[in-house]
Amino acid sequence: MARADMLGESLWDAYSNKVTTLMNNPKHQGEISEAEAESRGNKLIVADFGAESCGDAVRLYWEIDPTNDKIVDSKFKSFGCGTAIASSDVMTELCIGKTVDEAVKITNIDVEFALRDDPDTPAVPPQKMHCSVMAYDVIKKAAGLYKGVDAESFEEEIIVCECARVSLSTLREVIRLNDLTTIEQITDYTKAGGFCKSCIKPGGHEEREWYLVDILRDTRKEMDEEKMKAAADAGASGDFASMTLVQQIKAVDAVIDESVRQFLIMDGGDMEVIDIKKGDEYIDIYIRYLGACNGCASSSTGTLYAIEATLKEKLSKNIRVLPI
């Protein structure tokens, strides 16, 4: 029976030729016996890992030269779908010739990339990306057995997206540095949530401790609270003039968010801070109107006065607001 008859041509189009070839003809499937390894003066490690999300499981064999910790041979047995077989085969091949410490650095992204026919086209559809996650987990298990430590000791950070190996700290930092506001932006910047999508929100193929929607919400809340605190501190101390430019912009944005922006949005407009310059007498804040506010007659009179008055009250009496 042709593969298109079994699953449909459109589905098979989402798999690389390497994947479909290795599904039926894996190069490293098999096992290594203790006697074989010992006859060559090497140590045998056998590690098992199962993925609860899909019922797949893999057994990894490492034959290691104890004099240099190098993996001289490796084989696998996979109990699961064709994608799991292909991923396990490539994972096994990537291990051969590396030391145990080097092998632990192999990620599922490395496995998926090695399965591609060309660098720009994913090897498997997004919903199958989780099959290659087993590769990283079983490698950690094997390394832990060899070194006599817990497998989790190789994981230094909390991993939110297993598919792209993106950590919690990385996500928080990227959101902050780039002022991200949507899940789509997070995926564009980090690849998190771009594969099996289970880390985006509850309801995916497996339950997660951390979800992108919650991380984005909580990080944005922290950022907003920091802005408000900066504005409050500036108003209380009257020290707006001595702030750095970045601190001043954050303080102005916080006041605008709290007291001004909602009214502009109600009228179909908005504004953004372009620059802040300190002169001998005034601190000039340059703004640009957006949407309906751009070109509105009141934007250069009543609206401008209200914005300036609010910033003077909250931050510094020396502020002057100039539209550009």
mmCIF file of C-alpha atoms in Angstrom:
data_model
loop_
_atom_site.group_PDB
_atom_site.id
_atom_site.type_symbol
_atom_site.label_atom_id
_atom_site.label_comp_id
_atom_site.label_asym_id
_atom_site.label_seq_id
_atom_site.Cartn_x
_atom_site.Cartn_y
_atom_site.Cartn_z
ATOM 1 C CA MET A 1 0.000 0.000 0.000
ATOM 2 C CA ALA A 2 1.376 3.399 -0.952
ATOM 3 C CA ARG A 3 2.163 5.815 1.823
ATOM 4 C CA ALA A 4 -0.267 8.366 0.340
ATOM 5 C CA ASP A 5 -3.038 5.788 0.583
ATOM 6 C CA MET A 6 -2.332 5.243 4.283
ATOM 7 C CA LEU A 7 -2.096 8.799 5.533
ATOM 8 C CA GLY A 8 -2.908 11.099 2.668
ATOM 9 C CA GLU A 9 -0.443 12.837 0.368
ATOM 10 C CA SER A 10 -0.758 16.224 2.108
ATOM 11 C CA LEU A 11 0.330 14.762 5.447
ATOM 12 C CA TRP A 12 3.320 12.996 3.956
ATOM 13 C CA ASP A 13 4.379 16.224 2.292
ATOM 14 C CA ALA A 14 5.050 17.604 5.779
ATOM 15 C CA TYR A 15 7.804 15.010 6.366
ATOM 16 C CA SER A 16 11.312 15.228 4.925
ATOM 17 C CA ASN A 17 12.649 12.460 2.706
ATOM 18 C CA LYS A 18 15.191 11.637 5.413
ATOM 19 C CA VAL A 19 12.409 11.006 7.927
ATOM 20 C CA THR A 20 10.383 8.783 5.646
ATOM 21 C CA THR A 21 13.500 6.828 4.667
ATOM 22 C CA LEU A 22 14.666 6.259 8.233
ATOM 23 C CA MET A 23 11.180 5.270 9.365
ATOM 24 C CA ASN A 24 11.541 2.022 7.440
ATOM 25 C CA ASN A 25 15.323 1.719 7.186
ATOM 26 C CA PRO A 26 16.998 3.000 10.359
ATOM 27 C CA LYS A 27 20.788 2.693 10.352
ATOM 28 C CA HIS A 28 21.439 2.198 14.054
ATOM 29 C CA GLN A 29 18.507 0.145 15.285
ATOM 30 C CA GLY A 30 19.577 -2.852 17.336
ATOM 31 C CA GLU A 31 21.335 -3.572 20.588
ATOM 32 C CA ILE A 32 24.805 -3.940 22.091
ATOM 33 C CA SER A 33 25.409 -6.702 24.606
ATOM 34 C CA GLU A 34 27.438 -6.447 27.789
ATOM 35 C CA ALA A 35 29.739 -9.178 26.515
ATOM 36 C CA GLU A 36 30.418 -7.306 23.271
ATOM 37 C CA ALA A 37 31.318 -4.095 25.081
ATOM 38 C CA GLU A 38 33.536 -5.883 27.622
ATOM 39 C CA SER A 39 35.378 -7.779 24.891
ATOM 40 C CA ARG A 40 36.533 -4.417 23.560
ATOM 41 C CA GLY A 41 37.414 -3.090 27.018
ATOM 42 C CA ASN A 42 34.464 -0.711 27.050
ATOM 43 C CA LYS A 43 31.523 -0.001 29.342
ATOM 44 C CA LEU A 44 27.914 -0.508 28.301
ATOM 45 C CA ILE A 45 25.169 1.917 29.308
ATOM 46 C CA VAL A 46 21.513 1.133 28.612
ATOM 47 C CA ALA A 47 18.967 3.912 29.189
ATOM 48 C CA ASP A 48 15.192 3.849 28.772
ATOM 49 C CA PHE A 49 12.845 6.781 28.397
ATOM 50 C CA GLY A 50 9.132 6.940 27.660
ATOM 51 C CA ALA A 51 7.043 9.896 26.530
ATOM 52 C CA GLU A 52 3.731 9.863 28.375
ATOM 53 C CA SER A 53 2.236 12.318 25.901
ATOM 54 C CA CYS A 54 2.170 9.855 23.021
ATOM 55 C CA GLY A 55 3.068 6.453 24.428
ATOM 56 C CA ASP A 56 6.396 6.266 22.580
ATOM 57 C CA ALA A 57 9.498 4.881 24.272
ATOM 58 C CA VAL A 58 13.157 4.538 23.347
ATOM 59 C CA ARG A 59 16.053 2.443 24.654
ATOM 60 C CA LEU A 60 19.513 3.853 24.043
ATOM 61 C CA TYR A 61 22.715 1.793 24.069
ATOM 62 C CA TRP A 62 26.064 3.503 24.587
ATOM 63 C CA GLU A 63 29.362 1.676 24.352
ATOM 64 C CA ILE A 64 31.824 3.982 26.097
ATOM 65 C CA ASP A 65 35.618 3.904 26.227
ATOM 66 C CA PRO A 66 36.263 4.519 29.962
ATOM 67 C CA THR A 67 39.747 5.932 29.279
ATOM 68 C CA ASN A 68 38.348 9.042 27.573
ATOM 69 C CA ASP A 69 34.544 8.859 28.100
ATOM 70 C CA LYS A 70 34.050 8.678 24.325
ATOM 71 C CA ILE A 71 30.969 6.945 22.893
ATOM 72 C CA VAL A 72 32.529 4.525 20.405
ATOM 73 C CA ASP A 73 29.254 2.910 19.346
ATOM 74 C CA SER A 74 25.570 3.476 19.918
ATOM 75 C CA LYS A 75 22.324 1.755 19.010
ATOM 76 C CA PHE A 76 18.665 2.129 19.874
ATOM 77 C CA LYS A 77 15.347 0.377 20.102
ATOM 78 C CA SER A 78 12.236 2.465 19.624
ATOM 79 C CA PHE A 79 8.718 1.515 20.565
ATOM 80 C CA GLY A 80 6.449 3.981 18.861
ATOM 81 C CA CYS A 81 5.616 5.862 15.696
ATOM 82 C CA GLY A 82 7.773 6.221 12.600
ATOM 83 C CA THR A 83 8.831 9.745 13.544
ATOM 84 C CA ALA A 84 10.129 8.450 16.882
ATOM 85 C CA ILE A 85 12.140 5.777 15.039
ATOM 86 C CA ALA A 86 13.674 8.298 12.634
ATOM 87 C CA SER A 87 14.438 10.762 15.442
ATOM 88 C CA SER A 88 16.008 8.047 17.587
ATOM 89 C CA ASP A 89 18.167 6.867 14.703
ATOM 90 C CA VAL A 90 19.579 10.333 14.034
ATOM 91 C CA MET A 91 20.024 10.978 17.758
ATOM 92 C CA THR A 92 22.032 7.764 18.022
ATOM 93 C CA GLU A 93 24.221 8.738 15.085
ATOM 94 C CA LEU A 94 24.908 12.167 16.589
ATOM 95 C CA CYS A 95 26.142 10.520 19.792
ATOM 96 C CA ILE A 96 28.776 8.327 18.131
ATOM 97 C CA GLY A 97 32.286 9.764 18.429
ATOM 98 C CA LYS A 98 31.371 12.287 21.100
ATOM 99 C CA THR A 99 32.319 12.229 24.756
ATOM 100 C CA VAL A 100 29.510 11.863 27.271
ATOM 101 C CA ASP A 101 29.795 15.558 28.172
ATOM 102 C CA GLU A 102 29.562 16.508 24.502
ATOM 103 C CA ALA A 103 26.584 14.210 23.898
ATOM 104 C CA VAL A 104 24.596 15.842 26.696
ATOM 105 C CA LYS A 105 24.690 19.064 24.677
ATOM 106 C CA ILE A 106 22.753 17.439 21.820
ATOM 107 C CA THR A 107 19.232 18.877 21.784
ATOM 108 C CA ASN A 108 16.041 17.873 20.052
ATOM 109 C CA ILE A 109 16.522 20.860 17.745
ATOM 110 C CA ASP A 110 19.833 19.337 16.625
ATOM 111 C CA VAL A 111 18.016 16.077 15.916
ATOM 112 C CA GLU A 112 15.221 17.742 13.968
ATOM 113 C CA PHE A 113 17.683 19.863 11.995
ATOM 114 C CA ALA A 114 19.706 16.761 11.065
ATOM 115 C CA LEU A 115 16.504 15.208 9.691
ATOM 116 C CA ARG A 116 15.840 18.086 7.294
ATOM 117 C CA ASP A 117 16.346 17.801 3.553
ATOM 118 C CA ASP A 118 17.223 21.490 3.422
ATOM 119 C CA PRO A 119 18.016 23.928 6.259
ATOM 120 C CA ASP A 120 14.907 26.071 5.817
ATOM 121 C CA THR A 121 12.222 23.368 5.739
ATOM 122 C CA PRO A 122 11.152 21.568 8.947
ATOM 123 C CA ALA A 123 11.604 17.794 8.861
ATOM 124 C CA VAL A 124 8.311 16.969 10.585
ATOM 125 C CA PRO A 125 4.936 18.675 11.104
ATOM 126 C CA PRO A 126 4.663 20.722 14.335
ATOM 127 C CA GLN A 127 2.482 18.155 16.107
ATOM 128 C CA LYS A 128 5.241 15.562 15.707
ATOM 129 C CA MET A 129 8.074 17.690 17.051
ATOM 130 C CA HIS A 130 7.585 16.188 20.517
ATOM 131 C CA CYS A 131 8.887 12.847 19.196
ATOM 132 C CA SER A 132 12.399 14.269 19.009
ATOM 133 C CA VAL A 133 12.160 15.552 22.585
ATOM 134 C CA MET A 134 12.738 11.973 23.738
ATOM 135 C CA ALA A 135 16.216 12.171 22.246
ATOM 136 C CA TYR A 136 17.390 14.809 24.685
ATOM 137 C CA ASP A 137 15.740 13.109 27.652
ATOM 138 C CA VAL A 138 17.165 9.648 26.989
ATOM 139 C CA ILE A 139 20.635 11.136 26.446
ATOM 140 C CA LYS A 140 20.409 12.802 29.863
ATOM 141 C CA LYS A 141 19.315 9.475 31.338
ATOM 142 C CA ALA A 142 22.276 7.627 29.780
ATOM 143 C CA ALA A 143 24.760 10.297 30.862
ATOM 144 C CA GLY A 144 23.380 10.196 34.392
ATOM 145 C CA LEU A 145 23.777 6.431 34.560
ATOM 146 C CA TYR A 146 27.370 6.641 33.346
ATOM 147 C CA LYS A 147 28.345 9.428 35.737
ATOM 148 C CA GLY A 148 26.310 8.127 38.651
ATOM 149 C CA VAL A 149 24.190 11.276 38.991
ATOM 150 C CA ASP A 150 20.532 12.162 38.542
ATOM 151 C CA ALA A 151 19.594 12.949 34.942
ATOM 152 C CA GLU A 152 18.062 16.260 35.977
ATOM 153 C CA SER A 153 21.444 17.462 37.215
ATOM 154 C CA PHE A 154 22.303 18.194 33.581
ATOM 155 C CA GLU A 155 19.388 20.632 33.347
ATOM 156 C CA GLU A 156 20.486 23.977 34.768
ATOM 157 C CA GLU A 157 17.330 25.930 33.951
ATOM 158 C CA ILE A 158 13.566 25.493 33.884
ATOM 159 C CA ILE A 159 12.657 24.507 30.331
ATOM 160 C CA VAL A 160 9.271 25.834 29.240
ATOM 161 C CA CYS A 161 9.305 24.769 25.589
ATOM 162 C CA GLU A 162 10.766 21.270 25.322
ATOM 163 C CA CYS A 163 10.621 21.332 21.525
ATOM 164 C CA ALA A 164 12.824 24.410 21.095
ATOM 165 C CA ARG A 165 14.634 24.024 24.463
ATOM 166 C CA VAL A 166 13.691 27.543 25.573
ATOM 167 C CA SER A 167 14.099 28.318 29.260
ATOM 168 C CA LEU A 168 11.904 30.374 31.565
ATOM 169 C CA SER A 169 14.650 32.929 32.168
ATOM 170 C CA THR A 170 15.201 33.384 28.424
ATOM 171 C CA LEU A 171 11.507 33.972 27.799
ATOM 172 C CA ARG A 172 11.243 36.556 30.561
ATOM 173 C CA GLU A 173 14.358 38.347 29.349
ATOM 174 C CA VAL A 174 13.253 38.420 25.701
ATOM 175 C CA ILE A 175 9.812 39.760 26.629
ATOM 176 C CA ARG A 176 11.392 42.540 28.664
ATOM 177 C CA LEU A 177 14.171 43.499 26.270
ATOM 178 C CA ASN A 178 11.910 43.609 23.224
ATOM 179 C CA ASP A 179 8.721 44.777 24.941
ATOM 180 C CA LEU A 180 6.784 41.822 23.534
ATOM 181 C CA THR A 181 3.009 41.769 23.904
ATOM 182 C CA THR A 182 1.796 38.669 22.002
ATOM 183 C CA ILE A 183 2.471 34.939 21.864
ATOM 184 C CA GLU A 184 3.182 35.278 18.147
ATOM 185 C CA GLN A 185 6.005 37.708 18.900
ATOM 186 C CA ILE A 186 7.455 35.325 21.492
ATOM 187 C CA THR A 187 7.463 32.517 18.919
ATOM 188 C CA ASP A 188 9.096 34.756 16.310
ATOM 189 C CA TYR A 189 11.887 35.726 18.720
ATOM 190 C CA THR A 190 12.509 32.381 20.467
ATOM 191 C CA LYS A 191 10.737 29.599 18.489
ATOM 192 C CA ALA A 192 8.944 28.650 21.721
ATOM 193 C CA GLY A 193 5.439 27.436 20.930
ATOM 194 C CA GLY A 194 6.254 26.993 17.257
ATOM 195 C CA PHE A 195 6.192 23.191 17.185
ATOM 196 C CA CYS A 196 3.855 20.966 19.216
ATOM 197 C CA LYS A 197 2.296 24.085 20.827
ATOM 198 C CA SER A 198 1.662 22.390 24.190
ATOM 199 C CA CYS A 199 3.575 25.136 26.003
ATOM 200 C CA ILE A 200 1.342 27.945 24.704
ATOM 201 C CA LYS A 201 -1.691 27.319 26.925
ATOM 202 C CA PRO A 202 -3.412 24.453 28.756
ATOM 203 C CA GLY A 203 -5.066 21.845 26.563
ATOM 204 C CA GLY A 204 -2.120 20.627 24.461
ATOM 205 C CA HIS A 205 -0.962 17.047 24.036
ATOM 206 C CA GLU A 206 0.600 17.072 27.518
ATOM 207 C CA GLU A 207 0.187 19.060 30.707
ATOM 208 C CA ARG A 208 2.901 21.598 31.448
ATOM 209 C CA GLU A 209 3.970 23.431 34.582
ATOM 210 C CA TRP A 210 4.631 26.656 32.686
ATOM 211 C CA TYR A 211 2.652 28.156 29.790
ATOM 212 C CA LEU A 212 3.580 31.048 27.524
ATOM 213 C CA VAL A 213 0.266 32.822 28.111
ATOM 214 C CA ASP A 214 0.937 32.919 31.860
ATOM 215 C CA ILE A 215 4.588 33.925 31.491
ATOM 216 C CA LEU A 216 3.649 36.767 29.132
ATOM 217 C CA ARG A 217 0.857 37.949 31.431
ATOM 218 C CA ASP A 218 2.982 37.851 34.585
ATOM 219 C CA THR A 219 6.025 39.453 32.956
ATOM 220 C CA ARG A 220 3.946 42.250 31.452
ATOM 221 C CA LYS A 221 2.358 42.816 34.870
ATOM 222 C CA GLU A 222 5.801 43.075 36.465
ATOM 223 C CA MET A 223 6.897 45.518 33.768
ATOM 224 C CA ASP A 224 3.816 47.670 34.296
ATOM 225 C CA GLU A 225 4.318 47.667 38.057
ATOM 226 C CA GLU A 226 7.938 48.720 37.595
ATOM 227 C CA LYS A 227 6.831 51.582 35.359
ATOM 228 C CA MET A 228 4.304 52.719 37.925
ATOM 229 C CA LYS A 229 6.872 52.539 40.708
ATOM 230 C CA ALA A 230 9.343 54.551 38.647
ATOM 231 C CA ALA A 231 6.702 57.197 38.059
ATOM 232 C CA ALA A 232 5.693 57.244 41.717
ATOM 233 C CA ASP A 233 9.312 57.484 42.853
ATOM 234 C CA ALA A 234 9.985 60.305 40.453
ATOM 235 C CA GLY A 235 6.921 62.222 41.591
ATOM 236 C CA ALA A 236 7.653 61.692 45.270
ATOM 237 C CA SER A 237 11.304 62.660 45.093
ATOM 238 C CA GLY A 238 11.085 65.344 42.446
ATOM 239 C CA ASP A 239 14.161 63.717 40.953
ATOM 240 C CA PHE A 240 12.935 63.228 37.388
ATOM 241 C CA ALA A 241 15.695 65.441 35.982
ATOM 242 C CA SER A 242 18.472 63.253 37.384
ATOM 243 C CA MET A 243 17.084 60.001 35.950
ATOM 244 C CA THR A 244 18.718 58.291 33.007
ATOM 245 C CA LEU A 245 16.974 58.632 29.658
ATOM 246 C CA VAL A 246 15.648 55.076 29.865
ATOM 247 C CA GLN A 247 14.291 55.705 33.381
ATOM 248 C CA GLN A 248 12.667 58.944 32.247
ATOM 249 C CA ILE A 249 10.970 57.275 29.288
ATOM 250 C CA LYS A 250 9.669 54.489 31.541
ATOM 251 C CA ALA A 251 8.375 57.028 34.037
ATOM 252 C CA VAL A 252 6.624 59.055 31.326
ATOM 253 C CA ASP A 253 5.121 55.915 29.779
ATOM 254 C CA ALA A 254 3.827 54.848 33.190
ATOM 255 C CA VAL A 255 2.061 58.169 33.740
ATOM 256 C CA ILE A 256 0.641 58.133 30.210
ATOM 257 C CA ASP A 257 -0.619 54.557 30.678
ATOM 258 C CA GLU A 258 -2.228 55.425 33.992
ATOM 259 C CA SER A 259 -3.789 58.796 33.270
ATOM 260 C CA VAL A 260 -3.854 59.631 29.557
ATOM 261 C CA ARG A 261 -3.742 56.744 27.094
ATOM 262 C CA GLN A 262 -7.181 55.340 27.889
ATOM 263 C CA PHE A 263 -8.821 58.618 26.863
ATOM 264 C CA LEU A 264 -6.854 58.825 23.628
ATOM 265 C CA ILE A 265 -7.803 55.258 22.739
ATOM 266 C CA MET A 266 -11.482 55.991 23.427
ATOM 267 C CA ASP A 267 -11.257 58.639 20.700
ATOM 268 C CA GLY A 268 -9.546 56.221 18.295
ATOM 269 C CA GLY A 269 -6.046 57.541 18.813
ATOM 270 C CA ASP A 270 -2.872 57.056 20.807
ATOM 271 C CA MET A 271 0.579 58.584 21.318
ATOM 272 C CA GLU A 272 4.179 57.556 21.769
ATOM 273 C CA VAL A 273 7.229 59.166 23.346
ATOM 274 C CA ILE A 274 9.900 59.853 20.718
ATOM 275 C CA ASP A 275 12.649 61.534 22.754
ATOM 276 C CA ILE A 276 13.423 63.436 25.942
ATOM 277 C CA LYS A 277 15.956 66.270 26.016
ATOM 278 C CA LYS A 278 17.063 68.304 29.002
ATOM 279 C CA GLY A 279 17.774 71.994 28.468
ATOM 280 C CA ASP A 280 18.805 74.782 30.819
ATOM 281 C CA GLU A 281 15.221 75.584 31.777
ATOM 282 C CA TYR A 282 12.935 72.840 30.482
ATOM 283 C CA ILE A 283 12.871 69.077 30.090
ATOM 284 C CA ASP A 284 11.403 68.708 26.622
ATOM 285 C CA ILE A 285 9.383 65.560 25.926
ATOM 286 C CA TYR A 286 8.795 64.961 22.235
ATOM 287 C CA ILE A 287 5.699 62.954 21.397
ATOM 288 C CA ARG A 288 3.967 61.700 18.271
ATOM 289 C CA TYR A 289 0.221 61.301 17.966
ATOM 290 C CA LEU A 290 -1.147 58.123 16.429
ATOM 291 C CA GLY A 291 -4.469 57.165 14.854
ATOM 292 C CA ALA A 292 -7.283 59.662 15.082
ATOM 293 C CA CYS A 293 -5.181 61.963 17.261
ATOM 294 C CA ASN A 294 -2.801 62.588 14.369
ATOM 295 C CA GLY A 295 -4.050 65.740 12.706
ATOM 296 C CA CYS A 296 -6.865 66.334 15.185
ATOM 297 C CA ALA A 297 -7.310 70.039 15.913
ATOM 298 C CA SER A 298 -7.411 69.565 19.688
ATOM 299 C CA SER A 299 -4.175 67.564 19.694
ATOM 300 C CA SER A 300 -2.156 70.768 19.602
ATOM 301 C CA THR A 301 -4.339 72.612 22.118
ATOM 302 C CA GLY A 302 -6.529 70.999 24.788
ATOM 303 C CA THR A 303 -5.150 67.472 24.521
ATOM 304 C CA LEU A 304 -1.562 68.680 24.533
ATOM 305 C CA TYR A 305 -2.236 70.877 27.548
ATOM 306 C CA ALA A 306 -3.834 67.963 29.440
ATOM 307 C CA ILE A 307 -0.877 65.697 28.737
ATOM 308 C CA GLU A 308 1.647 68.325 29.763
ATOM 309 C CA ALA A 309 -0.276 69.218 32.923
ATOM 310 C CA THR A 310 -0.473 65.576 33.968
ATOM 311 C CA LEU A 311 3.250 65.002 33.463
ATOM 312 C CA LYS A 312 4.098 68.199 35.334
ATOM 313 C CA GLU A 313 1.944 67.106 38.259
ATOM 314 C CA LYS A 314 3.279 63.560 38.388
ATOM 315 C CA LEU A 315 6.919 64.019 37.410
ATOM 316 C CA SER A 316 8.367 67.539 37.170
ATOM 317 C CA LYS A 317 7.069 71.115 36.891
ATOM 318 C CA ASN A 318 9.826 71.796 34.352
ATOM 319 C CA ILE A 319 8.406 69.423 31.739
ATOM 320 C CA ARG A 320 7.397 70.793 28.359
ATOM 321 C CA VAL A 321 5.579 68.524 25.855
ATOM 322 C CA LEU A 322 6.239 69.099 22.163
ATOM 323 C CA PRO A 323 4.399 67.214 19.382
ATOM 324 C CA ILE A 324 6.318 66.306 16.218
#
